[in-house]
Amino acid sequence: MSENFGVFGTAVSTAHPSLALIKYWGKQNIALNLPATPSLAVTLDCLTTETHVEISRPVDGEEVSDRVFLDGILQREDRFAPFFTGFRKLTDKMKPGMGRFVVTARSSSDFPTAAGLASSASGFAALSCACTAAVGLELPAEELSAMALIGSASAARSIYGGFTRLDAGSKAAVSVYGENWWPEFRIIVLELEKEPKNLSSREAMERTRLNSPYYQAWIDDSRVLMERSVDALGGRNLDALGPLIRNSYLRMFATMFAADPPIIYWKPGSLAIIQFCDRMRSDGFSVWETMDAGPQVKLFCLQNDVPAIRNRLIGEFNNLNIRICRPGGPPSVRGRIET
Ligand code: PMV
C-alpha cells in the first residue's frame, strides 16, 4: 500500500483524574506496568484533561516520531514510547491495512500537571480514547483501560466513571460502582502548590520497591485494606471507609519515608491540613484526608458537611485553592476519519 502524506483521522477526548482511596504504590512488573498493590478509586468530576489527537501518514521514507505536547510543551519521547508501541500493536491487529502513521497529541488540563493531582491518570485515559477514536476503533472499556495502563496504572481507572478497582498484577481496571452510587459523597481538592514534583512517581515507586524495608509489609497490608474498603463502600459507610483511607495513604508514605534516600512529597502546609482534619474529626465531622505523589491534600466527606468544612478551611488557611468534586463520569470522545 502506498503511503500518502496527510491526515488520517482526528479526535478529541476529555477525561477526569482517578483519586485513590486505597493506594497503588509499587510495580509488580515494570515492563508491563502492572501494579503490585490493589487500588480502589473515585473519578473526580471537577478536574478535566482535554486531549486532541491527529493521526497522519508520513511521506514515503520520511522518519517521524510521535509527539505529545502538554500545555504546548513537547514532552520527552521515552515517557510515551511504551504507550504508542501498545497502540500500534492494537492497530496492527484490528486495522491491519492501516500502514505507517504518526501521532500528534496536544493535551491540557484545568489543574496543575505532575503535581500530585493525578494528571497522568486523566492524561493517558484521554490519550487512549482519542488515539483509538482517531483511527476509527471502538473498544470496550476494559480494552481501553488496558491501553491506558501501559502509560500510567492509575489511568486504567480513569476510563470508568464512579468507583473503580485495579487489582494487584491486573492488566486493566474494572468498575465497582457508577458515579451515582453515593450521591452525597464529596471530595474536596486542596491545591497548595502548582509546581511539578521533582521526583516522578515512577522513579519513587522503584526506589521504594528496591530499598524500603517496609515494602513487602505495605503490599501485604494493602490487600487487607482493599477488601475492607470495598465492603465499606458497598455500605456507603464513610465512618468505616475513612479510617481505611487514612491507613492506606499513611502506610504508603511510611514505606516511602523508609526508603534510602527517603522520599518526602509532603510540605509543611500538607501536614498542617492533616492535623486540621484531625481537629475537625474531634469536633464531630466525618472528614478524611488523603495524599498522593505531591504536596496536595484531598478530603473525603459528605455533602451536608461541605459548607462548614469549607468555612473552617478558609478561616484557617490563606491561599488555599479549594475545589469541591463529586464522583465523575467516564471520558468523552469524538472522532473523525478523514480518508
Ligand atoms: O499511575 P501513577 O504512576 O501516576 O501512580 C499513581 C500513584 C498514586 O497516585 C500515589 C496512587 C494511586 O493509586 O493513584
Coordinates of C-alpha atoms in Angstrom, one line a residue, residues 18-27 35-42 44 116-118 153-154 157 164-168 187 205 215 218-226 229 244-256 266 288-294 296-300:
S18 CA -8.8 9.0 39.3
L19 CA -8.2 9.6 43.0
A20 CA -7.3 6.5 45.0
L21 CA -9.0 5.8 48.4
I22 CA -6.8 2.7 48.7
K23 CA -3.4 3.4 47.0
Y24 CA -1.4 1.8 44.3
W25 CA 2.3 2.2 45.0
G26 CA 4.9 -0.2 43.5
K27 CA 5.1 -2.2 40.3
P35 CA 0.6 -2.7 39.9
A36 CA 1.9 -4.5 43.0
T37 CA -1.0 -3.5 45.2
P38 CA -4.7 -3.3 44.6
S39 CA -6.3 0.1 44.5
L40 CA -9.8 1.5 44.9
A41 CA -10.5 4.9 43.4
V42 CA -13.1 7.5 42.5
L44 CA -13.2 13.3 40.1
G116 CA 0.1 15.1 42.8
L117 CA -3.4 15.7 41.2
A118 CA -3.3 12.6 39.0
A153 CA -1.6 2.4 36.0
S154 CA -3.9 5.0 37.6
R157 CA -9.1 3.5 36.4
T164 CA -13.2 1.6 40.2
R165 CA -10.7 -1.0 41.3
L166 CA -7.4 -2.1 39.8
D167 CA -6.2 -5.4 41.3
A168 CA -2.6 -6.3 42.0
I187 CA -14.1 15.1 47.5
M205 CA 7.9 3.7 43.3
Y215 CA 7.8 -2.6 51.1
W218 CA 3.0 -2.5 52.6
I219 CA 1.9 -4.9 49.8
D220 CA 0.5 -7.5 52.2
D221 CA -1.4 -4.9 54.2
S222 CA -2.9 -3.3 51.1
R223 CA -4.8 -6.4 50.3
V224 CA -6.5 -6.3 53.7
L225 CA -7.3 -2.6 53.4
M226 CA -8.7 -3.1 49.9
S229 CA -12.8 -0.7 51.9
L244 CA -9.1 2.7 55.9
I245 CA -8.4 5.6 53.5
R246 CA -6.2 7.2 56.2
N247 CA -4.4 3.9 56.9
S248 CA -3.7 3.5 53.2
Y249 CA -2.1 6.8 52.4
L250 CA -0.1 7.0 55.7
R251 CA 1.2 3.4 55.2
M252 CA 2.1 4.2 51.7
F253 CA 4.1 7.3 52.8
A254 CA 5.6 5.4 55.8
T255 CA 7.1 3.0 53.3
M256 CA 8.4 5.9 51.2
W266 CA 4.9 16.4 51.9
W288 CA -10.9 12.0 55.9
E289 CA -7.8 13.2 54.1
T290 CA -5.5 11.5 51.6
M291 CA -2.4 12.5 49.6
D292 CA -0.6 11.2 46.5
A293 CA 2.8 11.8 45.0
G294 CA 2.8 15.6 45.7
Q296 CA -1.7 18.5 47.7
V297 CA -4.3 17.2 50.2
K298 CA -7.7 15.8 49.3
L299 CA -10.6 15.4 51.7
F300 CA -13.5 13.0 51.6

